[in-house]
Every structure is written in structure tokens, then in C-alpha cells.
GROMACS .gro file of C-alpha atoms in nm:
model
  488
    1MET     CA    1   0.345  -0.133  -2.045
    2LYS     CA    2   0.406  -0.493  -1.900
    3ILE     CA    3   0.219  -0.680  -1.579
    4HIS     CA    4   0.383  -0.980  -1.420
    5ASN     CA    5   0.031  -1.222  -1.469
    6SER     CA    6   0.024  -1.470  -1.201
    7LEU     CA    7  -0.170  -1.683  -1.398
    8THR     CA    8   0.111  -1.714  -1.657
    9ASN     CA    9   0.431  -1.655  -1.415
   10SER     CA   10   0.549  -1.424  -1.686
   11LYS     CA   11   0.542  -1.050  -1.771
   12GLU     CA   12   0.305  -0.931  -2.070
   13GLU     CA   13   0.220  -0.653  -2.252
   14PHE     CA   14  -0.095  -0.477  -2.079
   15VAL     CA   15  -0.395  -0.484  -2.325
   16PRO     CA   16  -0.689  -0.379  -2.174
   17ILE     CA   17  -1.068  -0.509  -2.290
   18ASN     CA   18  -1.165  -0.151  -2.407
   19GLU     CA   19  -0.896   0.030  -2.511
   20ASN     CA   20  -0.901   0.348  -2.260
   21GLU     CA   21  -1.046   0.171  -1.976
   22VAL     CA   22  -0.916  -0.044  -1.661
   23LYS     CA   23  -1.152  -0.281  -1.474
   24MET     CA   24  -0.970  -0.409  -1.147
   25TYR     CA   25  -1.060  -0.611  -0.844
   26ALA     CA   26  -0.853  -0.670  -0.543
   27CYS     CA   27  -0.961  -0.855  -0.247
   28GLY     CA   28  -0.996  -0.651   0.044
   29ILE     CA   29  -1.025  -0.676   0.413
   30THR     CA   30  -1.220  -0.951   0.644
   31VAL     CA   31  -1.293  -0.707   0.947
   32TYR     CA   32  -1.274  -0.952   1.212
   33ASP     CA   33  -0.996  -0.774   1.401
   34HIS     CA   34  -0.771  -0.455   1.373
   35CYS     CA   35  -0.614  -0.346   1.051
   36HIS     CA   36  -0.266  -0.441   1.036
   37ILE     CA   37   0.013  -0.341   0.814
   38GLY     CA   38  -0.040  -0.612   0.567
   39HIS     CA   39  -0.394  -0.466   0.461
   40ALA     CA   40  -0.224  -0.142   0.467
   41ARG     CA   41   0.012  -0.311   0.192
   42GLN     CA   42  -0.256  -0.431  -0.006
   43ALA     CA   43  -0.428  -0.148  -0.047
   44LEU     CA   44  -0.170   0.078  -0.075
   45THR     CA   45  -0.048  -0.155  -0.390
   46TYR     CA   46  -0.372  -0.124  -0.575
   47GLU     CA   47  -0.396   0.227  -0.505
   48VAL     CA   48  -0.076   0.297  -0.685
   49MET     CA   49  -0.164   0.056  -0.944
   50THR     CA   50  -0.485   0.260  -0.996
   51GLN     CA   51  -0.337   0.581  -0.989
   52TYR     CA   52  -0.051   0.505  -1.191
   53LEU     CA   53  -0.282   0.390  -1.479
   54ARG     CA   54  -0.466   0.714  -1.447
   55TYR     CA   55  -0.143   0.914  -1.501
   56ARG     CA   56  -0.107   0.710  -1.807
   57GLY     CA   57  -0.473   0.800  -1.921
   58TYR     CA   58  -0.666   0.527  -1.853
   59LYS     CA   59  -0.997   0.551  -1.681
   60VAL     CA   60  -0.988   0.298  -1.421
   61THR     CA   61  -1.287   0.124  -1.206
   62TYR     CA   62  -1.121   0.009  -0.909
   63VAL     CA   63  -1.334  -0.225  -0.632
   64ARG     CA   64  -1.186  -0.341  -0.337
   65ASN     CA   65  -1.465  -0.504  -0.133
   66TYR     CA   66  -1.474  -0.608   0.237
   67THR     CA   67  -1.559  -0.920   0.364
   68ASP     CA   68  -1.836  -0.869   0.660
   69VAL     CA   69  -1.988  -1.209   0.699
   70ASP     CA   70  -1.724  -1.499   0.792
   71ASP     CA   71  -1.650  -1.742   1.037
   72LYS     CA   72  -1.422  -1.544   1.240
   73ILE     CA   73  -1.612  -1.231   1.228
   74ILE     CA   74  -1.937  -1.426   1.361
   75ALA     CA   75  -1.706  -1.586   1.641
   76ARG     CA   76  -1.608  -1.210   1.767
   77ALA     CA   77  -1.957  -1.112   1.730
   78ASN     CA   78  -2.072  -1.385   1.949
   79GLU     CA   79  -1.797  -1.327   2.233
   80GLN     CA   80  -1.926  -0.955   2.237
   81GLY     CA   81  -2.283  -1.062   2.198
   82ILE     CA   82  -2.352  -0.836   1.947
   83ASN     CA   83  -2.504  -0.927   1.584
   84ALA     CA   84  -2.230  -1.031   1.333
   85LEU     CA   85  -2.330  -0.735   1.082
   86GLU     CA   86  -2.327  -0.483   1.367
   87TYR     CA   87  -1.980  -0.566   1.468
   88SER     CA   88  -1.836  -0.604   1.088
   89LYS     CA   89  -1.984  -0.256   1.061
   90SER     CA   90  -1.770  -0.110   1.298
   91LYS     CA   91  -1.477  -0.281   1.201
   92ILE     CA   92  -1.527  -0.127   0.855
   93GLU     CA   93  -1.543   0.232   1.002
   94GLU     CA   94  -1.220   0.168   1.202
   95ALA     CA   95  -1.044   0.027   0.897
   96GLU     CA   96  -1.176   0.315   0.678
   97LYS     CA   97  -0.985   0.540   0.936
   98ASP     CA   98  -0.710   0.340   0.986
   99LEU     CA   99  -0.650   0.346   0.568
  100ALA     CA  100  -0.702   0.712   0.568
  101SER     CA  101  -0.467   0.779   0.836
  102LEU     CA  102  -0.195   0.651   0.514
  103ASN     CA  103  -0.351   0.872   0.318
  104ILE     CA  104  -0.498   0.571   0.108
  105ILE     CA  105  -0.695   0.702  -0.164
  106ASP     CA  106  -1.046   0.537  -0.206
  107ALA     CA  107  -1.139   0.237  -0.402
  108ASP     CA  108  -1.414   0.393  -0.657
  109ILE     CA  109  -1.644   0.084  -0.564
  110LYS     CA  110  -1.638  -0.059  -0.189
  111PRO     CA  111  -1.886  -0.319  -0.193
  112LYS     CA  112  -1.978  -0.552   0.116
  113ALA     CA  113  -2.050  -0.894   0.129
  114SER     CA  114  -2.384  -0.881   0.326
  115GLU     CA  115  -2.513  -0.632   0.052
  116TYR     CA  116  -2.509  -0.893  -0.233
  117ILE     CA  117  -2.651  -1.196  -0.057
  118ASP     CA  118  -2.931  -1.211  -0.326
  119LYS     CA  119  -2.654  -1.195  -0.575
  120ILE     CA  120  -2.436  -1.458  -0.444
  121ILE     CA  121  -2.776  -1.699  -0.410
  122ASN     CA  122  -2.848  -1.659  -0.777
  123PHE     CA  123  -2.465  -1.738  -0.890
  124VAL     CA  124  -2.489  -2.043  -0.649
  125SER     CA  125  -2.829  -2.153  -0.819
  126GLY     CA  126  -2.683  -2.085  -1.169
  127LEU     CA  127  -2.383  -2.313  -1.078
  128ILE     CA  128  -2.637  -2.588  -0.942
  129GLU     CA  129  -2.807  -2.555  -1.270
  130LYS     CA  130  -2.489  -2.621  -1.479
  131GLY     CA  131  -2.426  -2.922  -1.252
  132TYR     CA  132  -2.068  -2.754  -1.109
  133ALA     CA  133  -2.227  -2.783  -0.734
  134TYR     CA  134  -2.438  -2.964  -0.532
  135PRO     CA  135  -2.691  -2.901  -0.214
  136THR     CA  136  -2.673  -3.125   0.081
  137GLU     CA  137  -2.992  -3.250   0.282
  138LYS     CA  138  -2.795  -3.061   0.544
  139GLY     CA  139  -2.861  -2.711   0.319
  140ASP     CA  140  -2.498  -2.681   0.232
  141VAL     CA  141  -2.385  -2.634  -0.109
  142TYR     CA  142  -2.032  -2.747  -0.268
  143PHE     CA  143  -1.850  -2.647  -0.566
  144ALA     CA  144  -1.736  -2.991  -0.754
  145VAL     CA  145  -1.386  -2.921  -0.796
  146LYS     CA  146  -1.328  -3.215  -1.022
  147SER     CA  147  -1.617  -3.064  -1.271
  148PHE     CA  148  -1.370  -2.793  -1.386
  149PRO     CA  149  -1.091  -2.888  -1.596
  150GLY     CA  150  -0.889  -2.588  -1.534
  151TYR     CA  151  -0.866  -2.590  -1.152
  152GLY     CA  152  -0.529  -2.542  -1.033
  153LYS     CA  153  -0.420  -2.326  -1.321
  154LEU     CA  154  -0.325  -2.016  -1.125
  155SER     CA  155  -0.136  -2.220  -0.867
  156ASN     CA  156  -0.023  -2.498  -1.022
  157ARG     CA  157  -0.175  -2.761  -0.816
  158ASN     CA  158  -0.359  -3.085  -0.987
  159PRO     CA  159  -0.668  -3.154  -0.772
  160ASP     CA  160  -0.590  -3.534  -0.724
  161ASP     CA  161  -0.279  -3.386  -0.518
  162MET     CA  162  -0.444  -3.141  -0.313
  163LEU     CA  163  -0.528  -3.321  -0.001
  164ASN     CA  164  -0.254  -3.196   0.164
  165GLY     CA  165  -0.297  -2.856   0.053
  166VAL     CA  166  -0.609  -2.793   0.234
  167ARG     CA  167  -0.832  -2.905   0.526
  168ILE     CA  168  -0.972  -3.236   0.480
  169ASP     CA  169  -1.347  -3.136   0.584
  170LEU     CA  170  -1.588  -3.455   0.631
  171GLU     CA  171  -1.920  -3.260   0.641
  172GLU     CA  172  -2.221  -3.482   0.614
  173GLY     CA  173  -2.315  -3.499   0.221
  174LYS     CA  174  -1.995  -3.341   0.103
  175ARG     CA  175  -1.887  -3.574  -0.227
  176ASP     CA  176  -1.489  -3.512  -0.211
  177PRO     CA  177  -1.288  -3.338   0.043
  178ILE     CA  178  -1.151  -3.106  -0.173
  179ASP     CA  179  -1.479  -2.959  -0.278
  180PHE     CA  180  -1.520  -2.598  -0.099
  181ALA     CA  181  -1.846  -2.472   0.059
  182LEU     CA  182  -2.065  -2.198  -0.182
  183TRP     CA  183  -2.347  -2.142   0.068
  184LYS     CA  184  -2.308  -2.293   0.456
  185SER     CA  185  -2.608  -2.381   0.657
  186ALA     CA  186  -2.663  -2.216   0.978
  187LYS     CA  187  -2.558  -2.307   1.297
  188GLU     CA  188  -2.683  -2.218   1.640
  189ASN     CA  189  -2.629  -1.820   1.690
  190GLU     CA  190  -2.514  -1.757   1.352
  191ILE     CA  191  -2.646  -1.480   1.137
  192TYR     CA  192  -2.859  -1.620   0.815
  193TRP     CA  193  -3.040  -1.564   0.544
  194GLU     CA  194  -3.323  -1.722   0.389
  195SER     CA  195  -3.203  -1.951   0.064
  196PRO     CA  196  -3.374  -2.218  -0.155
  197TRP     CA  197  -3.167  -2.443   0.016
  198GLY     CA  198  -3.273  -2.339   0.378
  199LYS     CA  199  -3.119  -2.056   0.605
  200GLY     CA  200  -2.761  -1.996   0.596
  201ARG     CA  201  -2.493  -1.766   0.447
  202PRO     CA  202  -2.235  -1.764   0.176
  203GLY     CA  203  -1.905  -1.921   0.199
  204TRP     CA  204  -1.607  -1.661   0.168
  205HIS     CA  205  -1.488  -1.746  -0.212
  206ILE     CA  206  -1.801  -1.693  -0.347
  207GLU     CA  207  -1.833  -1.339  -0.198
  208CYS     CA  208  -1.575  -1.178  -0.422
  209SER     CA  209  -1.710  -1.353  -0.761
  210ALA     CA  210  -2.023  -1.256  -0.706
  211MET     CA  211  -1.920  -0.887  -0.606
  212ALA     CA  212  -1.682  -0.875  -0.905
  213LEU     CA  213  -1.938  -1.006  -1.156
  214ASN     CA  214  -2.182  -0.728  -1.022
  215THR     CA  215  -1.975  -0.432  -0.991
  216LEU     CA  216  -1.699  -0.510  -1.319
  217GLY     CA  217  -1.861  -0.797  -1.534
  218GLU     CA  218  -1.826  -1.128  -1.669
  219THR     CA  219  -1.455  -1.061  -1.780
  220ILE     CA  220  -1.235  -0.791  -1.619
  221ASP     CA  221  -0.875  -0.662  -1.681
  222ILE     CA  222  -0.703  -0.705  -1.340
  223HIS     CA  223  -0.777  -0.917  -1.033
  224GLY     CA  224  -0.524  -0.924  -0.740
  225GLY     CA  225  -0.470  -0.943  -0.368
  226GLY     CA  226  -0.253  -1.098  -0.133
  227LYS     CA  227   0.026  -1.371  -0.221
  228ASP     CA  228  -0.141  -1.577   0.058
  229LEU     CA  229  -0.486  -1.565  -0.174
  230VAL     CA  230  -0.358  -1.747  -0.467
  231PHE     CA  231  -0.472  -2.056  -0.326
  232PRO     CA  232  -0.744  -2.172  -0.244
  233HIS     CA  233  -0.936  -1.815  -0.267
  234HIS     CA  234  -0.839  -1.704  -0.598
  235GLU     CA  235  -0.805  -2.039  -0.717
  236ASN     CA  236  -1.193  -2.134  -0.643
  237GLU     CA  237  -1.276  -1.782  -0.754
  238ILE     CA  238  -1.193  -1.855  -1.104
  239ALA     CA  239  -1.337  -2.207  -1.102
  240GLN     CA  240  -1.678  -2.064  -0.977
  241SER     CA  241  -1.691  -1.783  -1.184
  242GLU     CA  242  -1.569  -1.978  -1.505
  243CYS     CA  243  -1.791  -2.204  -1.521
  244LEU     CA  244  -2.084  -1.964  -1.431
  245THR     CA  245  -2.021  -1.745  -1.703
  246GLY     CA  246  -1.807  -1.956  -1.963
  247LYS     CA  247  -1.569  -1.678  -1.980
  248LYS     CA  248  -1.216  -1.592  -1.828
  249LEU     CA  249  -1.244  -1.428  -1.507
  250ALA     CA  250  -0.931  -1.170  -1.552
  251ASN     CA  251  -0.728  -1.136  -1.819
  252TYR     CA  252  -0.401  -1.023  -1.539
  253TRP     CA  253  -0.360  -1.191  -1.186
  254THR     CA  254  -0.152  -0.953  -0.961
  255HIS     CA  255  -0.020  -1.049  -0.612
  256ASN     CA  256   0.141  -0.824  -0.353
  257GLY     CA  257   0.436  -1.007  -0.116
  258LEU     CA  258   0.358  -1.096   0.220
  259ILE     CA  259   0.515  -0.873   0.522
  260LYS     CA  260   0.745  -1.056   0.785
  261VAL     CA  261   0.872  -0.917   1.104
  262ASN     CA  262   1.228  -0.991   1.196
  263GLY     CA  263   1.227  -1.282   0.934
  264GLN     CA  264   0.892  -1.440   1.041
  265LYS     CA  265   0.591  -1.404   0.865
  266MET     CA  266   0.353  -1.148   1.051
  267SER     CA  267   0.067  -1.340   1.220
  268LYS     CA  268  -0.124  -1.286   1.533
  269SER     CA  269  -0.057  -1.623   1.672
  270LEU     CA  270   0.334  -1.522   1.680
  271GLY     CA  271   0.234  -1.205   1.827
  272ASN     CA  272   0.414  -1.028   1.573
  273SER     CA  273   0.094  -0.863   1.406
  274VAL     CA  274   0.132  -0.477   1.368
  275THR     CA  275  -0.170  -0.292   1.341
  276ILE     CA  276  -0.165   0.045   1.137
  277LYS     CA  277  -0.287   0.244   1.473
  278ASP     CA  278   0.029   0.133   1.620
  279LEU     CA  279   0.281   0.222   1.290
  280VAL     CA  280   0.104   0.558   1.249
  281ALA     CA  281   0.163   0.660   1.614
  282LYS     CA  282   0.571   0.580   1.537
  283PHE     CA  283   0.565   0.728   1.204
  284HIS     CA  284   0.468   0.970   0.953
  285ALA     CA  285   0.204   0.826   0.680
  286GLU     CA  286   0.470   0.914   0.330
  287VAL     CA  287   0.741   0.743   0.577
  288ILE     CA  288   0.560   0.405   0.603
  289ARG     CA  289   0.438   0.450   0.218
  290TYR     CA  290   0.786   0.540   0.119
  291THR     CA  291   0.926   0.202   0.296
  292PHE     CA  292   0.672  -0.038   0.124
  293LEU     CA  293   0.694   0.145  -0.180
  294SER     CA  294   1.111   0.111  -0.194
  295LYS     CA  295   1.061  -0.269  -0.282
  296HIS     CA  296   0.889  -0.410  -0.593
  297TYR     CA  297   0.490  -0.483  -0.465
  298SER     CA  298   0.527  -0.843  -0.535
  299THR     CA  299   0.831  -0.906  -0.312
  300ASP     CA  300   0.815  -1.000   0.045
  301LEU     CA  301   0.885  -0.749   0.305
  302ASP     CA  302   1.113  -0.813   0.631
  303LEU     CA  303   1.036  -0.506   0.824
  304THR     CA  304   1.175  -0.370   1.161
  305ASP     CA  305   1.182  -0.033   1.281
  306LYS     CA  306   1.495   0.025   1.099
  307GLU     CA  307   1.385   0.016   0.770
  308TYR     CA  308   1.129   0.300   0.887
  309ALA     CA  309   1.380   0.525   1.040
  310LEU     CA  310   1.596   0.495   0.706
  311ALA     CA  311   1.327   0.603   0.503
  312GLU     CA  312   1.250   0.867   0.743
  313LYS     CA  313   1.614   0.984   0.681
  314GLN     CA  314   1.579   0.968   0.315
  315LEU     CA  315   1.243   1.172   0.300
  316TYR     CA  316   1.395   1.420   0.541
  317TYR     CA  317   1.664   1.481   0.290
  318PHE     CA  318   1.444   1.514  -0.012
  319TYR     CA  319   1.233   1.719   0.172
  320ASN     CA  320   1.487   1.968   0.298
  321THR     CA  321   1.599   1.982  -0.052
  322LEU     CA  322   1.272   2.104  -0.207
  323ASN     CA  323   1.271   2.315   0.094
  324ASN     CA  324   1.582   2.475  -0.011
  325ILE     CA  325   1.456   2.494  -0.383
  326ASP     CA  326   1.146   2.687  -0.272
  327GLU     CA  327   1.339   2.905  -0.064
  328TYR     CA  328   1.586   3.002  -0.372
  329LEU     CA  329   1.309   3.038  -0.611
  330LYS     CA  330   1.084   3.221  -0.369
  331ASP     CA  331   1.007   3.616  -0.539
  332LYS     CA  332   1.154   3.491  -0.835
  333ASP     CA  333   1.002   3.551  -1.195
  334ILE     CA  334   0.951   3.208  -1.306
  335GLN     CA  335   0.789   3.152  -1.671
  336TYR     CA  336   0.769   2.731  -1.649
  337VAL     CA  337   0.810   2.553  -1.950
  338GLU     CA  338   0.863   2.194  -1.939
  339LYS     CA  339   1.225   2.140  -2.101
  340GLU     CA  340   1.506   1.845  -2.091
  341THR     CA  341   1.531   1.811  -1.741
  342ALA     CA  342   1.174   1.751  -1.635
  343LYS     CA  343   1.135   1.548  -1.940
  344LYS     CA  344   1.430   1.318  -1.868
  345ILE     CA  345   1.253   1.298  -1.491
  346LYS     CA  346   0.925   1.175  -1.602
  347ASP     CA  347   1.059   0.960  -1.871
  348LYS     CA  348   1.288   0.788  -1.636
  349PHE     CA  349   0.976   0.739  -1.371
  350VAL     CA  350   0.725   0.599  -1.682
  351GLU     CA  351   0.994   0.347  -1.779
  352ALA     CA  352   1.039   0.216  -1.427
  353MET     CA  353   0.652   0.214  -1.369
  354ASP     CA  354   0.543   0.058  -1.709
  355ASP     CA  355   0.800  -0.275  -1.586
  356ASP     CA  356   0.517  -0.410  -1.362
  357PHE     CA  357   0.490  -0.087  -1.153
  358ASN     CA  358   0.849  -0.101  -1.031
  359THR     CA  359   0.767   0.149  -0.763
  360SER     CA  360   1.174   0.025  -0.627
  361ALA     CA  361   1.324   0.129  -0.970
  362ALA     CA  362   1.134   0.440  -0.993
  363MET     CA  363   1.232   0.564  -0.631
  364SER     CA  364   1.599   0.502  -0.678
  365GLU     CA  365   1.575   0.788  -0.909
  366LEU     CA  366   1.534   1.032  -0.662
  367PHE     CA  367   1.897   1.012  -0.540
  368GLY     CA  368   2.025   1.099  -0.833
  369ILE     CA  369   1.789   1.362  -0.894
  370PHE     CA  370   1.806   1.582  -0.547
  371LYS     CA  371   2.203   1.520  -0.562
  372ASN     CA  372   2.171   1.684  -0.879
  373ALA     CA  373   1.926   1.961  -0.740
  374ASN     CA  374   2.181   2.012  -0.436
  375ASN     CA  375   2.491   2.075  -0.672
  376ILE     CA  376   2.310   2.340  -0.856
  377LEU     CA  377   2.211   2.517  -0.530
  378VAL     CA  378   2.553   2.534  -0.420
  379ASP     CA  379   2.708   2.593  -0.779
  380LYS     CA  380   2.809   2.965  -0.761
  381LYS     CA  381   2.914   2.955  -1.120
  382LYS     CA  382   2.541   2.867  -1.234
  383ASP     CA  383   2.323   3.144  -1.154
  384GLY     CA  384   2.019   3.392  -1.288
  385ILE     CA  385   1.774   3.242  -1.537
  386GLU     CA  386   1.946   2.896  -1.577
  387LYS     CA  387   1.947   2.801  -1.271
  388ILE     CA  388   1.592   2.892  -1.170
  389GLU     CA  389   1.500   2.719  -1.487
  390GLU     CA  390   1.691   2.383  -1.387
  391LEU     CA  391   1.578   2.409  -1.023
  392SER     CA  392   1.192   2.456  -1.146
  393GLN     CA  393   1.242   2.181  -1.374
  394ILE     CA  394   1.349   1.964  -1.100
  395LYS     CA  395   1.085   2.038  -0.862
  396ASN     CA  396   0.799   2.036  -1.081
  397ALA     CA  397   0.865   1.721  -1.283
  398THR     CA  398   0.977   1.544  -0.934
  399VAL     CA  399   0.646   1.628  -0.761
  400GLU     CA  400   0.421   1.576  -1.013
  401VAL     CA  401   0.545   1.230  -1.103
  402PHE     CA  402   0.602   1.093  -0.721
  403ASN     CA  403   0.254   1.229  -0.651
  404VAL     CA  404   0.123   0.947  -0.832
  405LEU     CA  405   0.263   0.706  -0.584
  406GLY     CA  406   0.169   0.955  -0.295
  407LEU     CA  407   0.488   1.099  -0.213
  408PHE     CA  408   0.567   1.486  -0.153
  409LYS     CA  409   0.249   1.563  -0.114
  410THR     CA  410   0.312   1.753   0.220
  411ASN     CA  411   0.446   2.073   0.262
  412PRO     CA  412   0.839   2.066   0.257
  413SER     CA  413   0.855   2.305   0.561
  414GLU     CA  414   0.553   2.128   0.752
  415PHE     CA  415   0.721   1.789   0.705
  416ILE     CA  416   1.061   1.895   0.821
  417GLN     CA  417   0.882   2.048   1.115
  418LYS     CA  418   0.698   1.733   1.222
  419LEU     CA  419   0.991   1.496   1.185
  420ARG     CA  420   1.198   1.770   1.399
  421ASN     CA  421   0.905   1.787   1.652
  422LYS     CA  422   0.938   1.394   1.690
  423HIS     CA  423   1.298   1.350   1.741
  424LEU     CA  424   1.307   1.635   1.973
  425ASN     CA  425   1.071   1.483   2.162
  426ILE     CA  426   1.255   1.171   2.176
  427LEU     CA  427   1.541   1.372   2.289
  428GLY     CA  428   1.399   1.557   2.549
  429MET     CA  429   1.473   1.910   2.379
  430ASN     CA  430   1.287   2.181   2.233
  431GLU     CA  431   1.395   2.480   2.002
  432ASP     CA  432   1.443   2.727   2.273
  433GLU     CA  433   1.694   2.536   2.456
  434ILE     CA  434   1.870   2.491   2.155
  435SER     CA  435   1.844   2.858   2.024
  436ASN     CA  436   1.951   2.985   2.370
  437ILE     CA  437   2.278   2.755   2.366
  438ILE     CA  438   2.344   2.867   1.993
  439GLU     CA  439   2.320   3.230   2.148
  440GLU     CA  440   2.556   3.114   2.435
  441ARG     CA  441   2.828   2.998   2.211
  442LYS     CA  442   2.786   3.294   1.985
  443GLN     CA  443   2.866   3.525   2.282
  444ALA     CA  444   3.143   3.279   2.357
  445LYS     CA  445   3.301   3.305   2.051
  446ALA     CA  446   3.286   3.686   2.042
  447ASP     CA  447   3.418   3.680   2.360
  448LYS     CA  448   3.724   3.455   2.187
  449ASP     CA  449   3.632   3.200   2.469
  450TYR     CA  450   3.669   2.897   2.206
  451THR     CA  451   3.694   2.620   2.446
  452LYS     CA  452   3.363   2.730   2.571
  453ALA     CA  453   3.202   2.748   2.237
  454ASP     CA  454   3.349   2.368   2.190
  455GLU     CA  455   3.201   2.274   2.494
  456LEU     CA  456   2.870   2.404   2.430
  457ARG     CA  457   2.887   2.262   2.058
  458ASN     CA  458   2.999   1.934   2.178
  459SER     CA  459   2.728   1.915   2.464
  460LEU     CA  460   2.432   1.965   2.212
  461ASN     CA  461   2.617   1.698   1.987
  462GLU     CA  462   2.633   1.457   2.264
  463LYS     CA  463   2.223   1.515   2.309
  464GLY     CA  464   2.148   1.405   1.942
  465ILE     CA  465   2.214   1.813   1.801
  466ILE     CA  466   2.447   1.916   1.540
  467LEU     CA  467   2.542   2.296   1.442
  468ASN     CA  468   2.648   2.417   1.116
  469ASP     CA  469   2.804   2.728   1.090
  470THR     CA  470   2.749   2.940   0.773
  471LYS     CA  471   2.781   3.298   0.663
  472GLU     CA  472   2.411   3.342   0.753
  473GLY     CA  473   2.475   3.249   1.089
  474THR     CA  474   2.450   2.871   1.297
  475THR     CA  475   2.170   2.642   1.210
  476TRP     CA  476   2.093   2.344   1.393
  477ASP     CA  477   1.947   2.007   1.295
  478ILE     CA  478   1.918   1.662   1.443
  479LYS     CA  479   2.189   1.425   1.417
  480GLU     CA  480   1.968   1.114   1.384
  481LEU     CA  481   1.817   1.266   1.065
  482TYR     CA  482   2.121   1.437   0.949
  483SER     CA  483   2.328   1.158   0.926
  484ILE     CA  484   2.226   0.942   0.627
  485SER     CA  485   2.361   0.611   0.584
  486VAL     CA  486   2.336   0.577   0.217
  487ASP     CA  487   2.561   0.799  -0.071
  488MET     CA  488   2.334   1.080  -0.173
   0.00000   0.00000   0.00000
């Protein structure tokens, strides 16, 4: 199994510190506003990594934090005239609901910065004692960047060239513009805690280092977060953690790509930020998950509604196939024993996911799997036990491995009905209306009034409903979902 390590910019064989255990930390949400789809992608990326590692037999301890003390949080709380922790508590509750709406499986530990203040103070004190940090008369504490020879090894930056990469702060007592705050002295109307340096609160970067140290230990297997955190956040984490412990912070650094909307980086300042609530109101949770996972976690995603709509069509096709398999296997005597067909599906999945959690490659196999299933379903020559076994193998293996990615967890008929209801609502139609037209058309054909029958078919087609005539009768479908723009 290989993981792309941002620290070395190369794929490396994954060797955990302890043979069957994995410790993973991912930087979570700073809860100053509504959760957006960038937060969703980060949470999904590390949920999938966790679930796959577990599928491969590892015991995983996964930590994803909440930053509940921050400049932006304090500003928002002050605007509303409430305590900063009271504000962040409400936003964390909102974030939990948002992530649950996407069926994100919780991290094992979800620490909050405010719960680790004593440990953060001890951490900062240790850095001062070792000579890597210094307090000011004002009550701030800064990390002396140039005291750590390895600074810049993650982002490949030279400290001497960094003045263009950071905001130049000229706070009183700061020795070097590139030094960063470990502890911030309290300003008027700000939340604060007592410390050896006076009233204040932690800087952003120290929070994650303290939480990772106190939940997972000095050296962890995997540390991750969004690509935008490489510098300065993760670079600063490495510096302060490794200076305190004298040990490597993480053996593997992973970073998920950013989300763009219509070619632009998503941001509130550009007015193109899409919240999780907004997206879930428009698309099924599995459709959103499928859209994100159709690309490798490290790539940037440029998303419009077209990408979600395509994912919707593809999942509709897959779920219809699963439903047809269920219908065929219903009441059949099945003695399931895993054979070559199932083994091949599982092996292909593992091969893709072992290559740096390549969900894109894993999911590309779905088209061949379901095309084969549909061919078997309509094959009149293949029947009896052979057909039952093949379809049973396909369904069981596919559902098992893709459940790891959070796909095919919905009952097929329920998923199909939800999408149909959504599109019927968009079209301004209902099932009774369609059934009545089908009956009217049936009567017209019985009366040999084929012109009327064609007119009724065409009227439905114009409204977005297609009809399929079979030996068992006429069925209908949503044209928008039925017409798939890829070769299945």
C-alpha cells in the first residue's frame, strides 16, 4: 500500500509505527460561519482513508479537531453580543448536523481547542524553556522560526525568502517578521485565559500541535488537511512540535485538493461559497459523495451543478441495476460462496485504493461491473444456477467494497424513488398523471388508434417522461436520468 507523502513529494510504501495500528490526525473546521463544501471534502477524504485502512485490517484512531477559539470567531461573537465559546458551540452543533447530512462517519476523537488550554500553555512553556520561543513584555509569545533548522521542509520554502509569503506583523516585541504567535495577549472584549504571560489565548497553529500530541502521542502515522494548510499552518505545526519533542511529528503528510466553482477558488469574498446545507437541499448525499470521490482526493475540483447532475445519472443507472438484480434473485435459493467474479471485483478495488487511496480508479471499475451485470440479466442463454451465482457474486462484492466509500448504502428501490420524486417535482408531474396517460395510450392502441397513441407518448416525452414498451407492459422513466451521457 502506497501513500503520497507531501513531505517528500513522492509515493511511499505505507509502514505504520505499530504493525496493525494507525494514528491519524486531520485538521478540521474553524467554526466561525456555516460549513461549506470544502469542509465536506476534507471530512469525506479522511473518513474514506479511515474506513479503507480499517477494511485492510488496521486498527485506526482518527482525530479531527474543531478550532473554537480564533480571531474570526471572536469577531462574529462580538457582532452578536455573545461569548465566543457560546457562539462556537452553536456552530459546532450546526457543523455536526451538516456532516451527518452527508453521512460522514465521525472521527474517533473530536477535540476542541478550548478544552486543551492547560496543555497548550504547557506546550508553549516547554518551547520557551528550550529556547525556541520567547515572550514579550506585552504578554504575547512567539516562535522563533530561524531557531528551527528544518523550517520550510514541507512547503519547500526558505525562511530567508518568506517575507513575501506571510503578512508582515510588526507587533511590539516581535524579533523577526516571520516569527508566529503561540500565545496572544488579550485585547479588549476578547475571550481570555490566565497564563504565565498574562491574560490571553492560543494562536491557531499551536492548537493542533497540542491536540495531536495529547490524543495520539509524539509521532503519528498520518497527518492531513486541506492543501491550503501546507503553509503556514502545517509548516508551523512541524516546527513547534518537533522542537518540543525532538521527534518527527508525522511520518506521512497528506493534503486534499481545493474546490473551485466555475474555475475560481471558492471563497466568501468572491460570493461563490457553497454551503453544505445548500448542496444537500439539491442533491442526495450519495450523489455529492460520488461527485467528490470521482476525482483523486489530492486534485482540485472545479464544480458546477453539471458535475452533480452527471453523478446523479450514473448512480441512478447503478441503483437500477442493483434493483433489477434484487428482483431477479428474489425468492431464489442462494447459497453464497465467494468465487472468482467476486474476488476479481475486490482485487481491483484494493489495487486502486492501495495506490494512494485512488477512489477515482476504484469507481471507474463500476461501469464495467454494471455493464456486465446488465448483460447477464438480459442473457436468455445463461439461466439457472449459473446466472444466480454470477449476479449474486456481483452484487455482494460490489456493495461490500463500495460501502467502504459510503456508496450503495441506500435501499435501491428507495434511492430510485427519491430521485424520481425529485425530478417529477421539477417537471411538475406526478405518478398518477403518468399512469393515467399510459392507460389512455393502452386503450388507444387497443382501439388501433396509433396516431393518438403516438401523440400521448410524444406529449409525455416533451414533458421529460419516456415510455418503454415490454412484454410485461409499459413502464416509464425520467428522461433526464435515463439519458446517460457516458458509454455504459
